[in-house]
């Protein structure tokens, strides 16, 4: 067994990334640059951790970091179990498809065992199309995967023959820290986004029903077609109708 790799997701502790409530555009852009720098650095650490833990599996492959969400008990579609990995203490966990079909170029398995599904930042909306109903009630898994073997016809969603689970994280904390700009069609039902930095974020078609957006920085955010209801809490003075939000 490979040695334990000491790796930590950068946004687990979001205290250094939390924006002030009254934030100017220039400060918000600086904040996003900081998040991007952190993400790039830690993605490199994740890949290094996967390589150290499984050198023979990862050798010769173009590796990237994607992610998936599971129910809070670690299960995904069909009851498949993803152990809760703590990157500070645990050895990364290798998951392998039992019946990989190279002729299937789709984003989803056609038969049981035909690949593992994951998303990139561009496909966060697809993360809640399975058994997970909301990003507010799930566990995020950081996965290192081979892009040269990945299949997929849906933007931001891939099917892979193997993936290495290197860490778990709180998805909503990641969103609150402003580390996820593309929330297109994301299900944020019941999410507590109080004080989140969503400056310039794409929330097109997102489910914001029962969500708490009090004090959220929505400057420049795209809310066209987002779904909200009477229980959605907005920043003071914000007009959801003018922003294109569909109230239901």
Short mmCIF file of N, CA and C in Angstrom, two decimals, residues 100-185:
data_model
loop_
_atom_site.label_atom_id
_atom_site.label_comp_id
_atom_site.label_asym_id
_atom_site.label_seq_id
_atom_site.Cartn_x
_atom_site.Cartn_y
_atom_site.Cartn_z
N UNK A 100 -15.67 -1.78 -18.39
CA UNK A 100 -15.47 -0.61 -19.23
C UNK A 100 -15.66 -0.94 -20.70
N UNK A 101 -16.47 -0.14 -21.39
CA UNK A 101 -16.75 -0.33 -22.81
C UNK A 101 -16.13 0.83 -23.59
N UNK A 102 -15.01 0.57 -24.26
CA UNK A 102 -14.32 1.63 -25.00
C UNK A 102 -15.13 2.15 -26.18
N UNK A 103 -16.07 1.36 -26.66
CA UNK A 103 -16.87 1.79 -27.81
C UNK A 103 -17.99 2.75 -27.43
N UNK A 104 -18.23 2.90 -26.14
CA UNK A 104 -19.24 3.83 -25.67
C UNK A 104 -18.59 5.19 -25.46
N UNK A 105 -18.95 6.16 -26.30
CA UNK A 105 -18.36 7.49 -26.21
C UNK A 105 -19.27 8.47 -25.46
N UNK A 106 -20.30 7.95 -24.84
CA UNK A 106 -21.23 8.80 -24.10
C UNK A 106 -20.72 9.16 -22.72
N UNK A 107 -21.38 10.14 -22.10
CA UNK A 107 -21.00 10.60 -20.77
C UNK A 107 -21.49 9.67 -19.66
N UNK A 108 -22.43 8.80 -20.00
CA UNK A 108 -23.00 7.91 -18.99
C UNK A 108 -22.81 6.45 -19.38
N UNK A 109 -22.70 5.56 -18.39
CA UNK A 109 -22.58 4.13 -18.66
C UNK A 109 -23.82 3.59 -19.37
N UNK A 110 -23.62 2.64 -20.28
CA UNK A 110 -24.76 2.01 -20.95
C UNK A 110 -25.17 0.74 -20.24
N UNK A 111 -24.22 0.16 -19.50
CA UNK A 111 -24.51 -1.04 -18.73
C UNK A 111 -23.85 -0.90 -17.36
N UNK A 112 -24.22 -1.75 -16.44
CA UNK A 112 -23.63 -1.71 -15.10
C UNK A 112 -22.13 -1.96 -15.17
N UNK A 113 -21.35 -1.09 -14.53
CA UNK A 113 -19.91 -1.24 -14.51
C UNK A 113 -19.19 -0.57 -15.66
N UNK A 114 -19.95 0.08 -16.56
CA UNK A 114 -19.36 0.70 -17.74
C UNK A 114 -18.89 2.12 -17.44
N UNK A 115 -17.99 2.25 -16.50
CA UNK A 115 -17.39 3.54 -16.23
C UNK A 115 -17.91 4.24 -15.00
N UNK A 116 -17.14 5.24 -14.59
CA UNK A 116 -17.46 6.08 -13.44
C UNK A 116 -17.73 7.50 -13.94
N UNK A 117 -18.75 8.14 -13.41
CA UNK A 117 -19.12 9.48 -13.87
C UNK A 117 -18.55 10.55 -12.95
N UNK A 118 -18.08 11.63 -13.55
CA UNK A 118 -17.60 12.77 -12.78
C UNK A 118 -17.86 14.04 -13.59
N UNK A 119 -17.69 15.18 -12.96
CA UNK A 119 -17.89 16.45 -13.64
C UNK A 119 -16.68 17.35 -13.45
N UNK A 120 -16.58 18.34 -14.33
CA UNK A 120 -15.59 19.40 -14.19
C UNK A 120 -16.33 20.64 -13.73
N UNK A 121 -15.62 21.75 -13.54
CA UNK A 121 -16.29 22.98 -13.12
C UNK A 121 -17.36 23.42 -14.11
N UNK A 122 -17.18 23.03 -15.39
CA UNK A 122 -18.15 23.43 -16.41
C UNK A 122 -19.44 22.63 -16.33
N UNK A 123 -19.43 21.55 -15.55
CA UNK A 123 -20.60 20.67 -15.52
C UNK A 123 -21.24 20.52 -14.16
N UNK A 124 -21.10 21.53 -13.31
CA UNK A 124 -21.64 21.40 -11.95
C UNK A 124 -23.13 21.13 -11.93
N UNK A 125 -23.85 21.67 -12.92
CA UNK A 125 -25.29 21.43 -12.97
C UNK A 125 -25.62 19.96 -13.15
N UNK A 126 -24.73 19.24 -13.84
CA UNK A 126 -24.95 17.81 -14.07
C UNK A 126 -24.65 16.99 -12.83
N UNK A 127 -24.06 17.61 -11.81
CA UNK A 127 -23.68 16.87 -10.61
C UNK A 127 -24.89 16.42 -9.81
N UNK A 128 -26.03 17.07 -10.01
CA UNK A 128 -27.21 16.73 -9.23
C UNK A 128 -28.31 16.12 -10.08
N UNK A 129 -27.91 15.42 -11.12
CA UNK A 129 -28.92 14.77 -11.97
C UNK A 129 -29.15 13.33 -11.56
N UNK A 130 -28.39 12.82 -10.59
CA UNK A 130 -28.54 11.44 -10.15
C UNK A 130 -29.33 11.37 -8.86
N UNK A 131 -28.78 10.65 -7.86
CA UNK A 131 -29.50 10.45 -6.60
C UNK A 131 -29.39 11.67 -5.69
N UNK A 132 -28.41 12.54 -5.93
CA UNK A 132 -28.26 13.73 -5.10
C UNK A 132 -29.20 14.82 -5.62
N UNK A 133 -30.10 15.28 -4.78
CA UNK A 133 -31.11 16.24 -5.20
C UNK A 133 -30.65 17.68 -5.05
N UNK A 134 -29.76 17.96 -4.12
CA UNK A 134 -29.31 19.33 -3.90
C UNK A 134 -27.86 19.35 -3.44
N UNK A 135 -27.14 20.37 -3.87
CA UNK A 135 -25.75 20.54 -3.43
C UNK A 135 -25.68 20.90 -1.96
N UNK A 136 -26.82 21.23 -1.36
CA UNK A 136 -26.86 21.56 0.06
C UNK A 136 -26.84 20.32 0.93
N UNK A 137 -27.12 19.17 0.35
CA UNK A 137 -27.19 17.93 1.12
C UNK A 137 -26.39 16.83 0.41
N UNK A 138 -25.09 16.98 0.43
CA UNK A 138 -24.25 16.00 -0.27
C UNK A 138 -22.82 16.10 0.23
N UNK A 139 -21.98 15.23 -0.30
CA UNK A 139 -20.54 15.28 -0.03
C UNK A 139 -19.83 15.41 -1.36
N UNK A 140 -18.89 16.34 -1.46
CA UNK A 140 -18.10 16.49 -2.67
C UNK A 140 -16.84 15.66 -2.60
N UNK A 141 -16.49 15.03 -3.72
CA UNK A 141 -15.28 14.20 -3.80
C UNK A 141 -14.37 14.76 -4.88
N UNK A 142 -13.12 15.02 -4.54
CA UNK A 142 -12.13 15.47 -5.53
C UNK A 142 -11.50 14.23 -6.15
N UNK A 143 -11.60 14.10 -7.47
CA UNK A 143 -11.15 12.90 -8.17
C UNK A 143 -10.08 13.23 -9.21
N UNK A 144 -9.00 12.49 -9.19
CA UNK A 144 -7.98 12.58 -10.24
C UNK A 144 -8.31 11.53 -11.28
N UNK A 145 -8.37 11.94 -12.56
CA UNK A 145 -8.78 11.01 -13.60
C UNK A 145 -7.94 11.21 -14.87
N UNK A 146 -7.92 10.20 -15.76
CA UNK A 146 -7.14 10.31 -17.00
C UNK A 146 -7.96 10.95 -18.11
N UNK A 147 -7.60 12.16 -18.53
CA UNK A 147 -8.37 12.82 -19.58
C UNK A 147 -8.21 12.11 -20.92
N UNK A 148 -7.10 11.40 -21.11
CA UNK A 148 -6.86 10.72 -22.38
C UNK A 148 -7.77 9.50 -22.54
N UNK A 149 -8.37 9.02 -21.46
CA UNK A 149 -9.27 7.88 -21.52
C UNK A 149 -10.72 8.28 -21.32
N UNK A 150 -10.94 9.54 -21.00
CA UNK A 150 -12.29 10.00 -20.67
C UNK A 150 -13.19 10.02 -21.90
N UNK A 151 -14.46 9.72 -21.69
CA UNK A 151 -15.47 9.78 -22.73
C UNK A 151 -16.57 10.75 -22.29
N UNK A 152 -17.22 11.36 -23.27
CA UNK A 152 -18.31 12.24 -22.90
C UNK A 152 -18.74 13.16 -24.01
N UNK A 153 -20.05 13.27 -24.21
CA UNK A 153 -20.62 14.16 -25.21
C UNK A 153 -21.33 15.35 -24.57
N UNK A 154 -21.39 15.34 -23.24
CA UNK A 154 -22.04 16.43 -22.51
C UNK A 154 -20.96 17.33 -21.92
N UNK A 155 -21.05 18.62 -22.16
CA UNK A 155 -20.05 19.56 -21.67
C UNK A 155 -19.90 19.47 -20.15
N UNK A 156 -18.67 19.25 -19.70
CA UNK A 156 -18.39 19.23 -18.27
C UNK A 156 -18.70 17.93 -17.57
N UNK A 157 -19.13 16.90 -18.32
CA UNK A 157 -19.43 15.62 -17.69
C UNK A 157 -18.68 14.51 -18.42
N UNK A 158 -17.95 13.68 -17.67
CA UNK A 158 -17.14 12.62 -18.26
C UNK A 158 -17.45 11.25 -17.66
N UNK A 159 -17.15 10.25 -18.46
CA UNK A 159 -17.20 8.85 -17.99
C UNK A 159 -15.78 8.31 -18.13
N UNK A 160 -15.26 7.72 -17.06
CA UNK A 160 -13.87 7.27 -17.06
C UNK A 160 -13.76 5.83 -16.57
N UNK A 161 -12.67 5.12 -16.98
CA UNK A 161 -12.49 3.74 -16.54
C UNK A 161 -11.98 3.63 -15.11
N UNK A 162 -11.34 4.69 -14.64
CA UNK A 162 -10.88 4.73 -13.25
C UNK A 162 -10.72 6.16 -12.78
N UNK A 163 -10.79 6.32 -11.48
CA UNK A 163 -10.61 7.63 -10.86
C UNK A 163 -10.06 7.42 -9.47
N UNK A 164 -9.25 8.36 -9.02
CA UNK A 164 -8.64 8.26 -7.70
C UNK A 164 -9.21 9.36 -6.81
N UNK A 165 -9.89 8.92 -5.76
CA UNK A 165 -10.53 9.84 -4.81
C UNK A 165 -9.47 10.32 -3.83
N UNK A 166 -9.16 11.62 -3.87
CA UNK A 166 -8.08 12.14 -3.05
C UNK A 166 -8.55 12.96 -1.85
N UNK A 167 -9.80 13.41 -1.86
CA UNK A 167 -10.26 14.25 -0.76
C UNK A 167 -11.76 14.48 -0.86
N UNK A 168 -12.37 14.86 0.25
CA UNK A 168 -13.79 15.22 0.27
C UNK A 168 -13.94 16.64 0.81
N UNK A 169 -15.04 17.30 0.44
CA UNK A 169 -15.21 18.69 0.81
C UNK A 169 -16.69 19.07 0.86
N UNK A 170 -16.94 20.20 1.48
CA UNK A 170 -18.28 20.77 1.59
C UNK A 170 -18.53 21.62 0.35
N UNK A 171 -19.44 21.18 -0.51
CA UNK A 171 -19.69 21.85 -1.78
C UNK A 171 -20.21 23.27 -1.58
N UNK A 172 -21.14 23.45 -0.66
CA UNK A 172 -21.71 24.77 -0.44
C UNK A 172 -20.65 25.74 0.10
N UNK A 173 -19.73 25.25 0.93
CA UNK A 173 -18.66 26.11 1.43
C UNK A 173 -17.79 26.58 0.27
N UNK A 174 -17.61 25.70 -0.70
CA UNK A 174 -16.84 26.04 -1.89
C UNK A 174 -17.54 27.15 -2.68
N UNK A 175 -18.86 27.03 -2.80
CA UNK A 175 -19.65 28.03 -3.52
C UNK A 175 -19.62 29.35 -2.76
N UNK A 176 -19.79 29.30 -1.44
CA UNK A 176 -19.78 30.52 -0.64
C UNK A 176 -18.46 31.27 -0.76
N UNK A 177 -17.37 30.53 -0.92
CA UNK A 177 -16.06 31.15 -1.03
C UNK A 177 -15.82 31.77 -2.39
N UNK A 178 -16.78 31.59 -3.32
CA UNK A 178 -16.63 32.17 -4.64
C UNK A 178 -15.71 31.37 -5.54
N UNK A 179 -15.48 30.10 -5.19
CA UNK A 179 -14.55 29.28 -5.95
C UNK A 179 -15.20 28.58 -7.14
N UNK A 180 -16.52 28.67 -7.25
CA UNK A 180 -17.23 28.03 -8.36
C UNK A 180 -18.04 29.10 -9.08
N UNK A 181 -17.58 29.48 -10.27
CA UNK A 181 -18.24 30.56 -11.01
C UNK A 181 -19.38 30.05 -11.88
N UNK A 182 -19.29 28.79 -12.33
CA UNK A 182 -20.32 28.26 -13.22
C UNK A 182 -21.30 27.41 -12.44
N UNK A 183 -22.45 27.99 -12.11
CA UNK A 183 -23.50 27.29 -11.37
C UNK A 183 -24.74 27.11 -12.24
N UNK A 184 -24.53 27.03 -13.53
CA UNK A 184 -25.62 26.85 -14.50
C UNK A 184 -26.39 25.56 -14.19
N UNK A 185 -27.68 25.72 -13.97
CA UNK A 185 -28.59 24.62 -13.66
C UNK A 185 -28.25 23.89 -12.34
#
